[in-house]
Every structure is written in C-alpha cells, then in structure tokens.
mmCIF file of C-alpha atoms in Angstrom:
data_model
loop_
_atom_site.group_PDB
_atom_site.id
_atom_site.type_symbol
_atom_site.label_atom_id
_atom_site.label_comp_id
_atom_site.label_asym_id
_atom_site.label_seq_id
_atom_site.Cartn_x
_atom_site.Cartn_y
_atom_site.Cartn_z
ATOM 1 C CA MET E 9 34.822 10.610 11.349
ATOM 2 C CA HIS E 10 36.720 13.528 11.662
ATOM 3 C CA ARG E 11 39.877 13.809 9.129
ATOM 4 C CA LEU E 12 42.362 16.748 9.507
ATOM 5 C CA ARG E 13 42.399 19.122 6.400
ATOM 6 C CA LYS E 14 44.849 18.816 4.038
ATOM 7 C CA ALA E 15 47.239 22.020 5.310
ATOM 8 C CA GLU E 16 47.032 19.722 8.773
ATOM 9 C CA TYR E 17 48.329 16.478 6.922
ATOM 10 C CA ALA E 18 51.458 15.333 8.636
ATOM 11 C CA HIS E 19 54.603 15.168 6.809
ATOM 12 C CA LEU E 20 56.493 13.665 9.849
ATOM 13 C CA GLY E 21 60.049 15.052 10.740
ATOM 14 C CA ARG E 22 61.608 16.800 13.390
ATOM 15 C CA ARG E 23 60.413 20.377 12.023
ATOM 16 C CA THR E 24 56.601 19.563 11.033
ATOM 17 C CA PHE E 25 56.018 16.978 13.909
ATOM 18 C CA ASP E 26 54.630 19.217 16.500
ATOM 19 C CA ARG E 27 52.312 20.752 13.863
ATOM 20 C CA SER E 28 50.253 17.421 13.007
ATOM 21 C CA ILE E 29 50.058 14.814 15.282
ATOM 22 C CA PHE E 30 50.332 16.816 18.977
ATOM 23 C CA PRO E 31 47.001 18.858 18.291
ATOM 24 C CA SER E 32 45.066 15.368 18.001
ATOM 25 C CA LEU E 33 46.816 14.119 21.132
ATOM 26 C CA ARG E 34 45.766 17.338 22.973
ATOM 27 C CA THR E 35 42.279 16.822 22.334
ATOM 28 C CA PHE E 36 42.295 13.021 23.183
ATOM 29 C CA ALA E 37 44.740 12.602 25.609
ATOM 30 C CA SER E 38 42.612 14.525 27.900
ATOM 31 C CA SER E 39 42.778 12.570 31.364
ATOM 32 C CA PRO E 40 40.306 12.010 34.127
ATOM 33 C CA SER E 41 41.210 13.924 37.735
ATOM 34 C CA GLY E 42 43.209 12.026 39.289
ATOM 35 C CA VAL E 43 45.159 10.441 36.833
ATOM 36 C CA ILE E 44 48.702 11.002 36.839
ATOM 37 C CA ARG E 45 49.843 9.796 33.384
ATOM 38 C CA THR E 46 48.246 9.663 29.895
ATOM 39 C CA ASN E 47 49.045 6.009 28.325
ATOM 40 C CA ILE E 48 48.823 6.016 24.891
ATOM 41 C CA GLY E 49 49.526 2.766 22.770
ATOM 42 C CA ILE E 50 50.605 2.137 19.231
ATOM 43 C CA PHE E 51 48.779 -0.678 17.603
ATOM 44 C CA GLY E 52 48.174 -2.482 14.256
ATOM 45 C CA ALA E 53 49.886 -5.288 11.851
ATOM 46 C CA MET E 54 53.401 -6.322 11.714
ATOM 47 C CA ASN E 55 55.403 -3.621 9.432
ATOM 48 C CA ALA E 56 52.836 -0.991 9.757
ATOM 49 C CA GLY E 57 55.069 1.818 10.843
ATOM 50 C CA LYS E 58 54.471 1.589 14.800
ATOM 51 C CA SER E 59 57.980 1.298 15.940
ATOM 52 C CA THR E 60 59.103 4.381 13.430
ATOM 53 C CA LEU E 61 56.065 6.624 14.838
ATOM 54 C CA MET E 62 57.135 5.534 18.403
ATOM 55 C CA ASN E 63 60.632 6.666 18.048
ATOM 56 C CA LEU E 64 59.269 10.282 16.256
ATOM 57 C CA LEU E 65 57.041 10.334 19.257
ATOM 58 C CA THR E 66 60.064 9.980 21.490
ATOM 59 C CA GLN E 67 62.467 12.099 19.296
ATOM 60 C CA GLN E 68 65.004 9.033 19.645
ATOM 61 C CA GLU E 69 65.415 5.301 19.260
ATOM 62 C CA THR E 70 63.577 3.789 21.656
ATOM 63 C CA SER E 71 62.028 0.854 19.294
ATOM 64 C CA ILE E 72 63.878 -1.007 16.920
ATOM 65 C CA VAL E 73 62.758 -0.595 13.025
ATOM 66 C CA ASP E 74 63.029 -3.093 10.812
ATOM 67 C CA ASN E 75 61.988 -4.169 7.535
ATOM 68 C CA LYS E 76 62.004 -7.697 8.595
ATOM 69 C CA PRO E 77 58.222 -8.717 9.865
ATOM 70 C CA GLY E 78 57.969 -8.983 13.483
ATOM 71 C CA THR E 79 60.851 -6.969 14.828
ATOM 72 C CA THR E 80 58.755 -5.874 18.200
ATOM 73 C CA ALA E 81 58.529 -9.197 20.014
ATOM 74 C CA ASP E 82 57.280 -7.513 23.222
ATOM 75 C CA VAL E 83 55.736 -4.128 24.219
ATOM 76 C CA LYS E 84 58.254 -1.319 24.679
ATOM 77 C CA ILE E 85 56.828 1.390 27.313
ATOM 78 C CA ALA E 86 58.367 4.633 27.290
ATOM 79 C CA LEU E 87 57.669 7.434 30.125
ATOM 80 C CA MET E 88 57.707 10.833 29.151
ATOM 81 C CA GLU E 89 56.121 14.411 29.398
ATOM 82 C CA PHE E 90 54.727 16.154 25.759
ATOM 83 C CA HIS E 91 53.926 19.693 26.477
ATOM 84 C CA LYS E 92 50.481 20.935 26.611
ATOM 85 C CA ILE E 93 49.548 16.959 27.534
ATOM 86 C CA GLY E 94 51.613 16.174 30.264
ATOM 87 C CA PRO E 95 53.167 12.771 31.401
ATOM 88 C CA VAL E 96 52.575 9.882 29.459
ATOM 89 C CA LYS E 97 53.358 6.410 28.818
ATOM 90 C CA LEU E 98 53.695 5.397 25.013
ATOM 91 C CA PHE E 99 53.467 1.492 24.418
ATOM 92 C CA ASP E 100 54.599 0.351 21.201
ATOM 93 C CA THR E 101 53.138 -2.900 20.592
ATOM 94 C CA PRO E 102 53.791 -6.069 18.374
ATOM 95 C CA GLY E 103 51.784 -6.594 15.286
ATOM 96 C CA VAL E 104 48.693 -8.299 15.870
ATOM 97 C CA ASN E 105 48.708 -10.390 12.453
ATOM 98 C CA GLU E 106 51.737 -12.309 13.152
ATOM 99 C CA GLU E 107 50.717 -16.243 12.896
ATOM 100 C CA GLY E 108 51.065 -19.296 15.462
ATOM 101 C CA ALA E 109 51.706 -20.062 18.772
ATOM 102 C CA LEU E 110 53.680 -16.927 19.304
ATOM 103 C CA GLY E 111 52.330 -14.655 16.748
ATOM 104 C CA GLU E 112 48.770 -15.446 19.399
ATOM 105 C CA LYS E 113 51.024 -14.459 22.669
ATOM 106 C CA LYS E 114 52.201 -11.484 20.873
ATOM 107 C CA MET E 115 48.424 -10.406 19.957
ATOM 108 C CA ARG E 116 47.264 -11.065 23.650
ATOM 109 C CA LYS E 117 50.294 -8.915 25.030
ATOM 110 C CA SER E 118 49.218 -6.085 22.965
ATOM 111 C CA PHE E 119 45.387 -6.389 23.761
ATOM 112 C CA ASP E 120 46.408 -6.290 27.388
ATOM 113 C CA ALA E 121 48.044 -2.997 26.692
ATOM 114 C CA LEU E 122 45.070 -1.662 24.973
ATOM 115 C CA LYS E 123 43.205 -2.536 28.142
ATOM 116 C CA GLU E 124 45.422 0.083 29.840
ATOM 117 C CA CYS E 125 45.214 2.999 26.970
ATOM 118 C CA ASP E 126 43.303 6.339 27.337
ATOM 119 C CA VAL E 127 44.628 6.822 23.782
ATOM 120 C CA ALA E 128 44.738 3.941 20.571
ATOM 121 C CA LEU E 129 46.715 5.061 17.499
ATOM 122 C CA VAL E 130 46.200 2.706 14.998
ATOM 123 C CA VAL E 131 48.611 2.595 12.442
ATOM 124 C CA ILE E 132 47.392 1.597 9.166
ATOM 125 C CA ASP E 133 49.493 1.038 5.860
ATOM 126 C CA PRO E 134 46.297 1.599 3.715
ATOM 127 C CA CYS E 135 47.761 -0.368 0.339
ATOM 128 C CA GLN E 136 48.013 -3.774 2.859
ATOM 129 C CA GLU E 137 45.661 -5.778 3.020
ATOM 130 C CA THR E 138 47.020 -7.383 6.190
ATOM 131 C CA SER E 139 47.024 -4.074 7.844
ATOM 132 C CA ILE E 140 43.646 -3.136 7.033
ATOM 133 C CA GLN E 141 42.444 -6.434 8.754
ATOM 134 C CA SER E 142 44.727 -5.772 11.778
ATOM 135 C CA ALA E 143 43.091 -2.581 11.878
ATOM 136 C CA GLY E 144 39.743 -3.813 12.023
ATOM 137 C CA LYS E 145 40.723 -6.361 14.620
ATOM 138 C CA VAL E 146 42.507 -3.913 16.871
ATOM 139 C CA ILE E 147 39.432 -1.355 16.173
ATOM 140 C CA THR E 148 36.913 -4.794 16.965
ATOM 141 C CA GLU E 149 38.798 -5.565 20.314
ATOM 142 C CA LEU E 150 38.478 -1.910 21.173
ATOM 143 C CA LYS E 151 35.208 -1.425 21.113
ATOM 144 C CA SER E 152 34.036 -4.810 22.299
ATOM 145 C CA ARG E 153 35.927 -3.990 25.223
ATOM 146 C CA LYS E 154 33.783 -0.645 26.003
ATOM 147 C CA ASN E 155 30.665 -2.926 25.615
ATOM 148 C CA SER E 156 31.893 -5.686 28.221
ATOM 149 C CA ALA E 157 30.327 -5.281 31.715
ATOM 150 C CA GLU E 158 33.736 -5.552 33.179
ATOM 151 C CA ASP E 159 35.437 -2.299 31.366
ATOM 152 C CA LYS E 160 32.061 -0.432 31.676
ATOM 153 C CA GLY E 161 32.353 3.130 30.990
ATOM 154 C CA VAL E 162 36.148 2.461 29.918
ATOM 155 C CA ASN E 163 36.281 5.879 27.159
ATOM 156 C CA THR E 164 39.933 4.569 25.216
ATOM 157 C CA LYS E 165 39.573 7.143 22.147
ATOM 158 C CA LEU E 166 40.632 6.131 18.742
ATOM 159 C CA LEU E 167 43.067 7.884 16.433
ATOM 160 C CA VAL E 168 43.723 6.111 13.153
ATOM 161 C CA VAL E 169 47.122 6.840 11.308
ATOM 162 C CA TYR E 170 47.255 6.342 7.600
ATOM 163 C CA ASN E 171 50.949 5.512 7.034
ATOM 164 C CA ILE E 172 51.982 6.603 3.715
ATOM 165 C CA PHE E 173 55.072 5.711 3.069
ATOM 166 C CA LYS E 174 57.114 7.998 1.385
ATOM 167 C CA GLY E 175 57.672 7.508 -2.252
ATOM 168 C CA LYS E 176 55.730 4.257 -2.380
ATOM 169 C CA TYR E 177 52.496 5.051 -3.492
ATOM 170 C CA ASP E 178 50.851 7.312 -6.075
ATOM 171 C CA ALA E 179 49.871 10.799 -4.408
ATOM 172 C CA GLY E 180 46.952 11.192 -6.633
ATOM 173 C CA LYS E 181 45.506 7.813 -5.476
ATOM 174 C CA THR E 182 45.983 8.290 -1.918
ATOM 175 C CA ASN E 183 42.316 9.815 -1.417
ATOM 176 C CA SER E 184 40.868 7.269 -3.026
ATOM 177 C CA ILE E 185 42.366 4.244 -1.441
ATOM 178 C CA LEU E 186 41.532 5.737 1.813
ATOM 179 C CA GLU E 187 38.111 5.929 1.254
ATOM 180 C CA ALA E 188 37.756 2.510 -0.100
ATOM 181 C CA VAL E 189 39.679 1.507 3.748
ATOM 182 C CA GLU E 190 37.433 3.884 5.638
ATOM 183 C CA ARG E 191 34.335 1.878 4.228
ATOM 184 C CA ARG E 192 35.480 -1.125 5.202
ATOM 185 C CA LEU E 193 36.744 -0.055 8.817
ATOM 186 C CA PRO E 194 34.349 0.544 11.748
ATOM 187 C CA VAL E 195 36.211 3.744 12.129
ATOM 188 C CA ASP E 196 32.769 6.288 12.741
ATOM 189 C CA GLY E 197 34.032 8.909 15.533
ATOM 190 C CA ALA E 198 37.622 8.290 15.193
ATOM 191 C CA GLU E 199 40.086 11.006 14.243
ATOM 192 C CA VAL E 200 42.147 10.162 11.336
ATOM 193 C CA ILE E 201 45.648 11.314 10.374
ATOM 194 C CA ILE E 202 47.612 10.918 7.600
ATOM 195 C CA CYS E 203 51.408 10.480 7.907
ATOM 196 C CA TYR E 204 54.285 10.135 5.263
ATOM 197 C CA PHE E 205 57.199 8.365 7.084
#
C-alpha cells in the first residue's frame, strides 16, 4: 500500500484540493486508448462523506449532503473534465450498508456502477465500524469482479480515501486508528489519501 507523504495529506477546500487528490487521480485515471471518458466511482457506507467528496470534486452542490443516513437514494452522475485527466464521469453512489429490501436494491445499484468504473474511490470514516465493514464489502466486490470469468482483464484501480471529519477525532490517535483499519481491510496495492472534510 502506498501512503501519501505527510505534506501531501489532503486538507480539502477549494485552495488546497488540487494538490491533494488530483495527482492521485491523474496517476490512476489513465484510460486505455480508445476510451472516451474515465469513469470514477465514489463508494462506501452511508454518511462516510461520499457526497461531500462528490461536491468537492465537482466544485458545486451536485449531490445532497445531510446528516441523515441514506440521503443518497440512487447513483448520481456528473460529467465533467479534469485538467490533465480529461473527460470524466463521476458516480456518487448510495451507501452499501443500508438494511432491508430497499438497502439491498441500493447496494446492487452501487455495485452495478462499480462495474463501469476505471477508478473506485472508497471513502472510509475510520472510526465507524459500519464504514470499515462497508469498505470491506466494496473492496471484496471489486476483487471478485477482477477474478470473475466474465470480467477477465478488468483493471479498476482502487483509491482509499480516509475521511477524518474535522474536529471529530483526536489528531494524535489518527495514525494508530488508520493502521488498525488497514490491517483489517484487503487494501494491498491501493493508494491512500487522508482527507479532512
């Protein structure tokens, strides 16, 4: 796993955003020749910060953000162009941890979007157990897809985004918390970005 150097940790906001996540996206979003658009999906648990990340990437209120779990009910798509990446299609997906029949439908929609992605951004709130478990579901789905016969040759790249909510956690404990999460998740070979929303 590659962890960004401390100086590159993402303190998200309009001024510093380009220096944090875009270099990683440029590295990961190299589309095969002939592909018109790079598909980038945002996945994870309810209230992990997926829609906030979508709005930061699009620099506008593309997705509704609320404290109420399950606010994103369907896959939200934004078409745009990123400097030095080119045309992209962004997917903001519902949380994969909602329970019941409706939650199952939302999870299937999220995993359908995963099938279309060149890059999967998995957003994790490292202090929420459900967020860690949901990230594990997404990563397992991605790995099983890479190994399935029908998707042979698929090379969706994984980028793990740890969302450290501003003012919510003790900064001194952050590294030990992240190390504990990384031991539990199959994120070998993934690039990691730490964000402060």
